[in-house]
Tab-separated table of C-alpha atoms and ligand atoms in Angstrom:
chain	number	residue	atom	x	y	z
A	15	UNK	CA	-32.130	-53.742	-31.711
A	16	UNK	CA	-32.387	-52.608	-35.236
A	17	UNK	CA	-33.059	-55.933	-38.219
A	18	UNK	CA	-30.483	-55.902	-40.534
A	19	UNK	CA	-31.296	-57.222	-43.671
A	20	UNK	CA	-31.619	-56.372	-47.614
A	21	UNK	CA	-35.344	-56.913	-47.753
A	22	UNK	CA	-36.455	-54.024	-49.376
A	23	UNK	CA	-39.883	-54.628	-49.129
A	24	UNK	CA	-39.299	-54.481	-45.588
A	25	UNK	CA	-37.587	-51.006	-45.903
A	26	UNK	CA	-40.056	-49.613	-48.498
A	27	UNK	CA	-42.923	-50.418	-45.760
A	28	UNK	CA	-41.548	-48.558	-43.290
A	29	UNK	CA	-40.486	-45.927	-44.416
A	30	UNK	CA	-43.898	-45.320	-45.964
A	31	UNK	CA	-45.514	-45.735	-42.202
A	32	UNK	CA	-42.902	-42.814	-41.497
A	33	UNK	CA	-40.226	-44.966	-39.739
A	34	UNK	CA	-36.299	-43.964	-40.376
A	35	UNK	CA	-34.334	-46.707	-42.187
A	36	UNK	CA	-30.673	-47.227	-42.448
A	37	UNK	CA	-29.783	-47.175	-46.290
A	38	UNK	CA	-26.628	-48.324	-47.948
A	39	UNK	CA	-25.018	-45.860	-50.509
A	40	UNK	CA	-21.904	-46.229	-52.445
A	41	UNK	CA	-20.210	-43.124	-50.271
A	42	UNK	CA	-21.540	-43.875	-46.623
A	43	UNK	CA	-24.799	-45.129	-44.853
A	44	UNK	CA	-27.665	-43.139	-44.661
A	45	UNK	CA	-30.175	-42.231	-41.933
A	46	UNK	CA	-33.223	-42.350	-44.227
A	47	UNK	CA	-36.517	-41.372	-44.080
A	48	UNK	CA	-39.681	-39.619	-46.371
A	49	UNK	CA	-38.104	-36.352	-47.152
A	50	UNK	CA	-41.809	-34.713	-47.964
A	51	UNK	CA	-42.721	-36.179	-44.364
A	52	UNK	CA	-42.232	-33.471	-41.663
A	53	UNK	CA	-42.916	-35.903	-38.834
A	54	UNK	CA	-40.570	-38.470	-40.671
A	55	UNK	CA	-37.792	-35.998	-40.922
A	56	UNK	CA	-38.005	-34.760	-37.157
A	57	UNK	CA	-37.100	-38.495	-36.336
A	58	UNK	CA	-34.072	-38.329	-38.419
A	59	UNK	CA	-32.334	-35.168	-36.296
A	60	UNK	CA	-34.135	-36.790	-32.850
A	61	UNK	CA	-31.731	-40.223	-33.590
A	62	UNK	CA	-28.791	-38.716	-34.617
A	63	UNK	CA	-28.802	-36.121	-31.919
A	64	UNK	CA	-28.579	-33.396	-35.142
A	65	UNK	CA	-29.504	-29.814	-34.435
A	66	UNK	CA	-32.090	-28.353	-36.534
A	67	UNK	CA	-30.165	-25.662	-38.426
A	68	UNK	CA	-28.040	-28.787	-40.200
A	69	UNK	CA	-29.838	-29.249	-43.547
A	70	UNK	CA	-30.322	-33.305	-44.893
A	71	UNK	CA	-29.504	-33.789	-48.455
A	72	UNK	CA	-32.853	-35.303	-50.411
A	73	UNK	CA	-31.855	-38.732	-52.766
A	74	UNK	CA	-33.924	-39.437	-55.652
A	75	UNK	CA	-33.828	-41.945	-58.212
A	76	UNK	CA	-33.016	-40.316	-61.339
A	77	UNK	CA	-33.159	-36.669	-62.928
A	78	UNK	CA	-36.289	-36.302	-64.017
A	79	UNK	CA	-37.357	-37.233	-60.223
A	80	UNK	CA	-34.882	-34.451	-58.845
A	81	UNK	CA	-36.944	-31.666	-61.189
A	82	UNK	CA	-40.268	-32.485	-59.218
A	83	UNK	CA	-38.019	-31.093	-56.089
A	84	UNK	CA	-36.299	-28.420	-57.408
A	85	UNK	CA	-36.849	-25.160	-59.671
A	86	UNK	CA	-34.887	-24.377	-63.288
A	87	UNK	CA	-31.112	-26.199	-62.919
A	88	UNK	CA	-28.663	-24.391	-63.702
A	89	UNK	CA	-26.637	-25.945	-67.644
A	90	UNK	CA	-23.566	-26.837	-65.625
A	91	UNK	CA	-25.791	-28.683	-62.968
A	92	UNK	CA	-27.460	-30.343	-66.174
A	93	UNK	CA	-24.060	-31.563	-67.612
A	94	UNK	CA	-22.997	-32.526	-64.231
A	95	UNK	CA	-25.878	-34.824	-63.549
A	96	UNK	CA	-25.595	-36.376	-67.021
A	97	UNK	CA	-21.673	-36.926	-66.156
A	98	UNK	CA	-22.140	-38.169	-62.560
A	99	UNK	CA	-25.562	-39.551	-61.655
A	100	UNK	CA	-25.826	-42.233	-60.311
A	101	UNK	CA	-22.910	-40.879	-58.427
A	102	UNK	CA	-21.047	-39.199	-55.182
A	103	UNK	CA	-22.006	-35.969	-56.446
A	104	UNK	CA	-24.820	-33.459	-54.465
A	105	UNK	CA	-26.016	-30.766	-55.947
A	106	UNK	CA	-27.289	-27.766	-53.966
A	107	UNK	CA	-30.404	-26.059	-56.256
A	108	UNK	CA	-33.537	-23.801	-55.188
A	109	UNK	CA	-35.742	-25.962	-53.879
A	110	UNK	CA	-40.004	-26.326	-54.766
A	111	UNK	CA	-42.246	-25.612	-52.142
A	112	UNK	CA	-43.289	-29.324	-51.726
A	113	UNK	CA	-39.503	-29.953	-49.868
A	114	UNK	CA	-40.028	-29.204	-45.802
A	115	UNK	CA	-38.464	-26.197	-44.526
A	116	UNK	CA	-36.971	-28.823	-41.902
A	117	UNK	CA	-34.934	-30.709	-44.349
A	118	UNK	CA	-33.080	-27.580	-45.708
A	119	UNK	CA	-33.397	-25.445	-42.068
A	120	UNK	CA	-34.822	-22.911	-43.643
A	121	UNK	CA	-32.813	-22.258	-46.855
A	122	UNK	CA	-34.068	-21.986	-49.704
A	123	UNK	CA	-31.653	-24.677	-51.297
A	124	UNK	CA	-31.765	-27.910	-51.084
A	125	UNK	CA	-29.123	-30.470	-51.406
A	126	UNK	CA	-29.844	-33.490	-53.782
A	127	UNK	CA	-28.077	-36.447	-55.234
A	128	UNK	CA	-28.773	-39.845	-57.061
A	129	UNK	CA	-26.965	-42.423	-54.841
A	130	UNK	CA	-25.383	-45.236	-56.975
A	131	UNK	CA	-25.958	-48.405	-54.964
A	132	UNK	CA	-27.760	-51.151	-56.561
A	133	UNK	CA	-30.099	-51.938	-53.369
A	134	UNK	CA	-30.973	-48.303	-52.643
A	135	UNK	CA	-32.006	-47.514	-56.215
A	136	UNK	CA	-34.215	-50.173	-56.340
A	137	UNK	CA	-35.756	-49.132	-53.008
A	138	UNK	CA	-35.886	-45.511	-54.609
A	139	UNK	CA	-37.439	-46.236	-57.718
A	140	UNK	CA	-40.545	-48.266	-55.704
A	141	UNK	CA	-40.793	-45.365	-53.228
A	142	UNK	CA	-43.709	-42.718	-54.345
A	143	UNK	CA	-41.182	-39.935	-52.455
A	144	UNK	CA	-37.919	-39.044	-52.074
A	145	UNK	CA	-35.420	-39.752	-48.938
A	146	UNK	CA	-34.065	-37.420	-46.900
A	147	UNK	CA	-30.926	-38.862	-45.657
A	148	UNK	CA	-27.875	-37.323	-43.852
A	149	UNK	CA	-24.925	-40.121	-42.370
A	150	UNK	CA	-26.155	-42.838	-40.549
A	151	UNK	CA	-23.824	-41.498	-37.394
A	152	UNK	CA	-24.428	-39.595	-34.615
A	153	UNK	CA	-24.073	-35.887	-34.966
A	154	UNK	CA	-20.505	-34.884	-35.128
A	155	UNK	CA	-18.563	-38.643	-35.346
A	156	UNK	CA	-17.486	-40.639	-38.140
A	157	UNK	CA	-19.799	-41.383	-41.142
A	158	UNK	CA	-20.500	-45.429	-41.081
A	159	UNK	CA	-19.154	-47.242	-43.915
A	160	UNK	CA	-20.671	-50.813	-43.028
A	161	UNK	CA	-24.410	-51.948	-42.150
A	162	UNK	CA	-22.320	-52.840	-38.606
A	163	UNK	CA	-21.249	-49.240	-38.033
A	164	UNK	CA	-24.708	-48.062	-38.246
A	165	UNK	CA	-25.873	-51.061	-35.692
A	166	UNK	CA	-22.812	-50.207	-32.829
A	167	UNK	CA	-24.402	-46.414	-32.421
A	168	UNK	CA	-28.008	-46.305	-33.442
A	169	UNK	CA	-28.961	-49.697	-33.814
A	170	UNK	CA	-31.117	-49.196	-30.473
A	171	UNK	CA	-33.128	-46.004	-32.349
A	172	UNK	CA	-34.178	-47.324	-35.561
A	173	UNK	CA	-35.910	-50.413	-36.872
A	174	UNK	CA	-34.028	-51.684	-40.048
A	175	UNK	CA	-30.805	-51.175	-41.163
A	176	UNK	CA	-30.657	-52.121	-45.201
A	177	UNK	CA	-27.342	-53.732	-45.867
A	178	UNK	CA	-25.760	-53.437	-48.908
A	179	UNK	CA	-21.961	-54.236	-47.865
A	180	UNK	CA	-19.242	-51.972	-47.065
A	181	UNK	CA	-18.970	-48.644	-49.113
A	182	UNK	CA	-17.179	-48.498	-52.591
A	183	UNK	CA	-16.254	-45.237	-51.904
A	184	UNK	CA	-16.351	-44.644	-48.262
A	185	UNK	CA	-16.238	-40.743	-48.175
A	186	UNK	CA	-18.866	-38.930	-48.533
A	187	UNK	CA	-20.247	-37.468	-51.536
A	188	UNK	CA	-19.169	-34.068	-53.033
A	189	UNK	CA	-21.468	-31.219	-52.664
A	190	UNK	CA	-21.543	-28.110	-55.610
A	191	UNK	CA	-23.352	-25.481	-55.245
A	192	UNK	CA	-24.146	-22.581	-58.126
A	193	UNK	CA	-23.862	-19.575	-56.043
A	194	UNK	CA	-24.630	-16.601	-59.214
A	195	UNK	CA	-24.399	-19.545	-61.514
A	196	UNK	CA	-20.337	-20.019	-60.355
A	197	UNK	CA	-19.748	-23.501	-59.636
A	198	UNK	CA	-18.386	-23.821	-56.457
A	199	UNK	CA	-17.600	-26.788	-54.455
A	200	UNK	CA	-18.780	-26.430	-50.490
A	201	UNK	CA	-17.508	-30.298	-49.695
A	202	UNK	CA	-14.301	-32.472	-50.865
A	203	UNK	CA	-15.562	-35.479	-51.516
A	204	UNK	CA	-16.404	-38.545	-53.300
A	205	UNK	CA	-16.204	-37.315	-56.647
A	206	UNK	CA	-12.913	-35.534	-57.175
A	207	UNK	CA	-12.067	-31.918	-58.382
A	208	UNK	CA	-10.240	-33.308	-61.526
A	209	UNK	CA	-13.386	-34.914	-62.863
A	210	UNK	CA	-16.178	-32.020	-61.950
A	211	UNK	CA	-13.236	-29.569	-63.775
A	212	UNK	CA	-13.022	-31.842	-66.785
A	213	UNK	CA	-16.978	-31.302	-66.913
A	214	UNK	CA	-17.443	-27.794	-66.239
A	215	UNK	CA	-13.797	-26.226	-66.164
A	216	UNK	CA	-12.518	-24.502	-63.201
A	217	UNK	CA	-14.630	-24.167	-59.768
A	218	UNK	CA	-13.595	-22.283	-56.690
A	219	UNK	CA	-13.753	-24.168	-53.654
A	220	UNK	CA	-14.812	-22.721	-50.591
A	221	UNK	CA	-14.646	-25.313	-48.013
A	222	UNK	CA	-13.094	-23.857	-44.569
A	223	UNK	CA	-15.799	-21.682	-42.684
A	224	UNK	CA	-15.442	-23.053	-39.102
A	225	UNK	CA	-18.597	-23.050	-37.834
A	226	UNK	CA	-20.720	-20.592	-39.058
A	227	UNK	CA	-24.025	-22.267	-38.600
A	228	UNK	CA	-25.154	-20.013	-42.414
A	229	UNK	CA	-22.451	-22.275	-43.870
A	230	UNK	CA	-24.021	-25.629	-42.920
A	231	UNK	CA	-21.613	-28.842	-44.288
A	232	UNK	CA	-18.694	-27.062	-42.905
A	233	UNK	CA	-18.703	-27.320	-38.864
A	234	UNK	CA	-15.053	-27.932	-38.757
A	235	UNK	CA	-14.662	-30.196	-35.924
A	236	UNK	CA	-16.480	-32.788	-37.265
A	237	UNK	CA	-16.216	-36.325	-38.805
A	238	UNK	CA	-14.245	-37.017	-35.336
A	239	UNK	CA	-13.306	-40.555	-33.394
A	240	UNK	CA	-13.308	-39.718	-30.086
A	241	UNK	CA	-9.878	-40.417	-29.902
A	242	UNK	CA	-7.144	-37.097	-30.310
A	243	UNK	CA	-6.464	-36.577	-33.757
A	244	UNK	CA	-2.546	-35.441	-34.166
A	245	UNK	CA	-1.158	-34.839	-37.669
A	246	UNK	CA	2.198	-34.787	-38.535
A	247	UNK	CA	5.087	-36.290	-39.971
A	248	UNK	CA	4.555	-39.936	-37.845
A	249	UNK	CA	8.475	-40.533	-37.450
A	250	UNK	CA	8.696	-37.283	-35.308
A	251	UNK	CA	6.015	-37.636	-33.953
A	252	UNK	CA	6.785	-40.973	-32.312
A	253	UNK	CA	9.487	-38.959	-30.735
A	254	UNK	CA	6.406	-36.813	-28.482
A	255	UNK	CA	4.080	-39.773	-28.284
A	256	UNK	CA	4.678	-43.383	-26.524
A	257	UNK	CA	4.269	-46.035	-29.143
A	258	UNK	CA	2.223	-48.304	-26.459
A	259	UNK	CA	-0.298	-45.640	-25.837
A	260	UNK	CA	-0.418	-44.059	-29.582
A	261	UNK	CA	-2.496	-45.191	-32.845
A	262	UNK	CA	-1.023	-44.693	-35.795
A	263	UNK	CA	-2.862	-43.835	-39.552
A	264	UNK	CA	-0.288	-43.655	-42.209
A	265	UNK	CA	-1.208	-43.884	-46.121
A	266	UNK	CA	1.637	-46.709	-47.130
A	267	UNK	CA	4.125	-46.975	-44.543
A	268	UNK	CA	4.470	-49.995	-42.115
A	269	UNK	CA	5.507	-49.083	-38.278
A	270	UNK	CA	4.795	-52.392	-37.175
A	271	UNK	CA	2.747	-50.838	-34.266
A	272	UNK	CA	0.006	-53.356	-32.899
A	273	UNK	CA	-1.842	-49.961	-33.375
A	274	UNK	CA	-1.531	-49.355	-36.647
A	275	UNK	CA	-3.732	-49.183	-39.682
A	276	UNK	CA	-2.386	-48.656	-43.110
A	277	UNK	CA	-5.061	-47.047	-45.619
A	278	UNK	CA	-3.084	-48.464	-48.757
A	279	UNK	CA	-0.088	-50.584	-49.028
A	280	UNK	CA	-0.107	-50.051	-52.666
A	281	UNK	CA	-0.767	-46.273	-52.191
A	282	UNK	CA	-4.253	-46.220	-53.962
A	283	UNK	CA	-6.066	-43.163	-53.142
A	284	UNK	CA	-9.285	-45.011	-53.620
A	285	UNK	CA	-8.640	-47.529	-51.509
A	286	UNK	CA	-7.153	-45.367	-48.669
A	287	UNK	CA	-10.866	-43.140	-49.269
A	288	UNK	CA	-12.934	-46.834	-48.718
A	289	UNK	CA	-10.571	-47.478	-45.481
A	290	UNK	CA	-10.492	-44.284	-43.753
A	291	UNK	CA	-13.959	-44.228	-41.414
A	292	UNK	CA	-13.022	-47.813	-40.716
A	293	UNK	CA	-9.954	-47.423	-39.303
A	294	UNK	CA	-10.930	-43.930	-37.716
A	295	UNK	CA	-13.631	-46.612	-35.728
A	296	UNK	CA	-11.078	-49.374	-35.274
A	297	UNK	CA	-8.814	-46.895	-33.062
A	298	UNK	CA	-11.739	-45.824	-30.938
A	299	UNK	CA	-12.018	-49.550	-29.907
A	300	UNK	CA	-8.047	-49.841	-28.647
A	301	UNK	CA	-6.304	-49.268	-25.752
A	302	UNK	CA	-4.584	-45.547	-26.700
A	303	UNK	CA	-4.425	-42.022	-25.783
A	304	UNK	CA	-4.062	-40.537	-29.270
A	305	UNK	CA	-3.935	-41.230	-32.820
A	306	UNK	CA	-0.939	-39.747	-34.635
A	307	UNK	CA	-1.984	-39.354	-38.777
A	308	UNK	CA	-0.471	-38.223	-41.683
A	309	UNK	CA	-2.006	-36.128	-44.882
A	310	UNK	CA	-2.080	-38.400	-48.366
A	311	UNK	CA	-1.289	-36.663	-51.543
A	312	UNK	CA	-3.079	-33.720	-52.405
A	313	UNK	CA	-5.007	-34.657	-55.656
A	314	UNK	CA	-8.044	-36.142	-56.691
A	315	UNK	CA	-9.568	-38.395	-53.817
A	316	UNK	CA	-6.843	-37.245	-51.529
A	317	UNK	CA	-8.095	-33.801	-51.260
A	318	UNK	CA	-11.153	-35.484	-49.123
A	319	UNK	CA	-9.552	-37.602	-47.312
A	320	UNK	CA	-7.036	-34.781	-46.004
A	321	UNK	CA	-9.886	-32.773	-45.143
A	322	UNK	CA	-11.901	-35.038	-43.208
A	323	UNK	CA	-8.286	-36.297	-41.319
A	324	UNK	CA	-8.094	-31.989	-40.693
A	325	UNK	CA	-11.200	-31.833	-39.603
A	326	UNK	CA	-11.060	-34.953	-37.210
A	327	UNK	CA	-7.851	-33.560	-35.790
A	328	UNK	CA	-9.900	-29.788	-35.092
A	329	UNK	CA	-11.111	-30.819	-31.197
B	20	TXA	O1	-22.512	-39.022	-49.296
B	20	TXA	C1	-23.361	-38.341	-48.732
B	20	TXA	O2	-23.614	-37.183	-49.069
B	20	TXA	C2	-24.121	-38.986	-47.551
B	20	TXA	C3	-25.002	-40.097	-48.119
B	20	TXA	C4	-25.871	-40.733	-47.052
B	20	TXA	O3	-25.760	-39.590	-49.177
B	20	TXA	N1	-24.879	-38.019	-46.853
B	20	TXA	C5	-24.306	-37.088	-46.062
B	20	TXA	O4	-25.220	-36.295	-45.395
B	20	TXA	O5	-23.110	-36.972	-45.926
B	20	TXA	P1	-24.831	-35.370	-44.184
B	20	TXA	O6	-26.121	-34.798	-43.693
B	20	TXA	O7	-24.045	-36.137	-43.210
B	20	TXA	O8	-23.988	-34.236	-44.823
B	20	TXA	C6	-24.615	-33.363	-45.731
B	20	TXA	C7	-24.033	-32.011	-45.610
B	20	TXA	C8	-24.381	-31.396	-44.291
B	20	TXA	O9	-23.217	-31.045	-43.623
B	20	TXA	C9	-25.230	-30.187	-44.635
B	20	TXA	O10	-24.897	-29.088	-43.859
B	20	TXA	C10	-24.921	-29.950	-46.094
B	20	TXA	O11	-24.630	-31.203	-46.622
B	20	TXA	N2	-26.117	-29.453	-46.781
B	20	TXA	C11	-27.278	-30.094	-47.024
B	20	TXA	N3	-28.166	-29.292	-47.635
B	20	TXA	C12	-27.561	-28.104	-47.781
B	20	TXA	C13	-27.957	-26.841	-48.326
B	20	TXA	N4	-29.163	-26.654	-48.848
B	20	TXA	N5	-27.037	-25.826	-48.306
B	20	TXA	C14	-25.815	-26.002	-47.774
B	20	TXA	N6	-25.383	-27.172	-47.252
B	20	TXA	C15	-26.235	-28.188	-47.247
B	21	MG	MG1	-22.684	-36.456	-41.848
């Protein structure tokens, strides 16, 4: 069983001996391991049951570490960076030769972002390389927000999980891409669309491509409890499904169900984004059939957490 602890002397030696660590970030554990490390990496798809053709996103430390990885960035990922690093906020850029084929599956892109946890930046800025690091869950289920999550699924694969407390954001981050230098956003996430737009002005979003394996990040069943997802409007839908054999997600509302969670009583969008993967994991554990869910508002972190409550619903 995997040591959990926030001994990062512990994690720094083994991930230099080319072990996988579990790493706390302010949007969601990571799987973590030396991203210039083929061997390394191959351990990181082997745990979390990941096919190949997925590619990991690489964290580094600061800027200046990010240019040793990646070729000319583009002025708006410049100005994003200055705006949002440390931050939920991955940038996909054309990668150097030095970054594996295996962490980007053969593009020639690679993801990379400057996670803002206290713990893991320390651990980054002793490291002598950079981690590659998808969700700390296995392929396909819900990203873990806690060092506890991690432990339930893969605390039997890995040695250490470094725990830093539960998420402060809790989805994960937003990824950007500069596809003929257009800003365009290929994940909802952590950082919201208001803030990149006050930045860089309008970006096109293109988010829904099923599962076109050329489109990696957007698998659309995905982010699932194993439970069936239903959305609706949860007063008719009570109507279809039994209350004793039903979970129920709402964003405010109180059905006094013993199988309820409530992402914000005080209808906090940043809140409800912290509580989400929790209670997604808290339903797998009762005694129900389905879990019926409602959408939040549509704006700034609500536009992630609809999409990953879409995408858990897409079995
Ligand atoms: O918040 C996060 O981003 C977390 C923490 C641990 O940093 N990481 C994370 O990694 O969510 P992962 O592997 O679960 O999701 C990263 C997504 C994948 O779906 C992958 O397909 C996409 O990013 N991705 C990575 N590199 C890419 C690239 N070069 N081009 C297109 N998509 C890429
Ligand atoms: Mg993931």
């Amino acid at each position: 069983m995997a040591e959990i602890g926030n001994d990062i002397t512990r994690a720094k030696a083994l991930l230099a001996q080319g072990d996988v660590v579990a790493i706390p970030t302010e949007t969601v554990y990571g799987l973590a391991a030396n991203a210039l490390d083929v061997a390394a990496v191959t351990k990181i798809f082997d745990v979390k049951n990941r096919p190949q053709f997925d590619p990991l996103i690489v964290h580094v430390s600061d800027l200046v570490a990010a240019q040793s990885y990646v070729e000319d960035i583009p002025a708006e990922a410049k100005e994003l960076t200055r705006n949002f690093w440390p931050g939920p906020l991955t940038l996909l850029l054309k990668k150097k030769k030095i970054v594996p084929d295996l962490v980007t599956s053969g593009l020639d892109t690679v993801g990379i972002r400057c996670p803002d946890h206290e713990l893991t930046r320390r651990l980054l800025q002793t490291l002598s390389f950079p981690l590659a690091a998808p969700s700390a869950n296995p392929f396909g289920y819900v990203s873990p927000t806690t060092a506890q999550h991690v432990a339930a699924q893969l605390g039997d694969r890995i040695p250490y999980i470094l725990d830093g407390g539960a998420c402060r954001v809790g989805v994960e981050s937003t990824i950007i891409g500069f596809e003929d230098n257009v800003p365009t956003v290929y994940r909802l996430g952590g950082l919201s669309l208001e803030q990149i737009e006050d930045v860089v002005g309008r970006v096109q979003v293109l988010t829904h491509s099923s599962s076109n394996p050329k489109a990696p990040g957007q698998l659309q069943s995905h982010y699932a409890p194993r439970k069936k997802v239903i959305l609706g409007d949860i007063a008719e839908l009570l109507q279809q499904y039994p209350a004793h054999t039903t979970g129920i997600l709402t964003y405010q509302q109180d059905f006094h169900s013993p199988f309820q969670m409530v992402l914000s009583p005080d209808g906090s969008l940043e809140q409800a984004a912290q509580n989400l993967f929790a209670a997604l994991r808290a339903f797998d554990r009762m005694p129900i059939d389905y879990i019926i869910a409602e959408l939040v508002p549509e704006t700034g972190l609500g536009r992630a957490i609809n999409d990953r409550l879409r995408r858990a619903a897409a079995l």
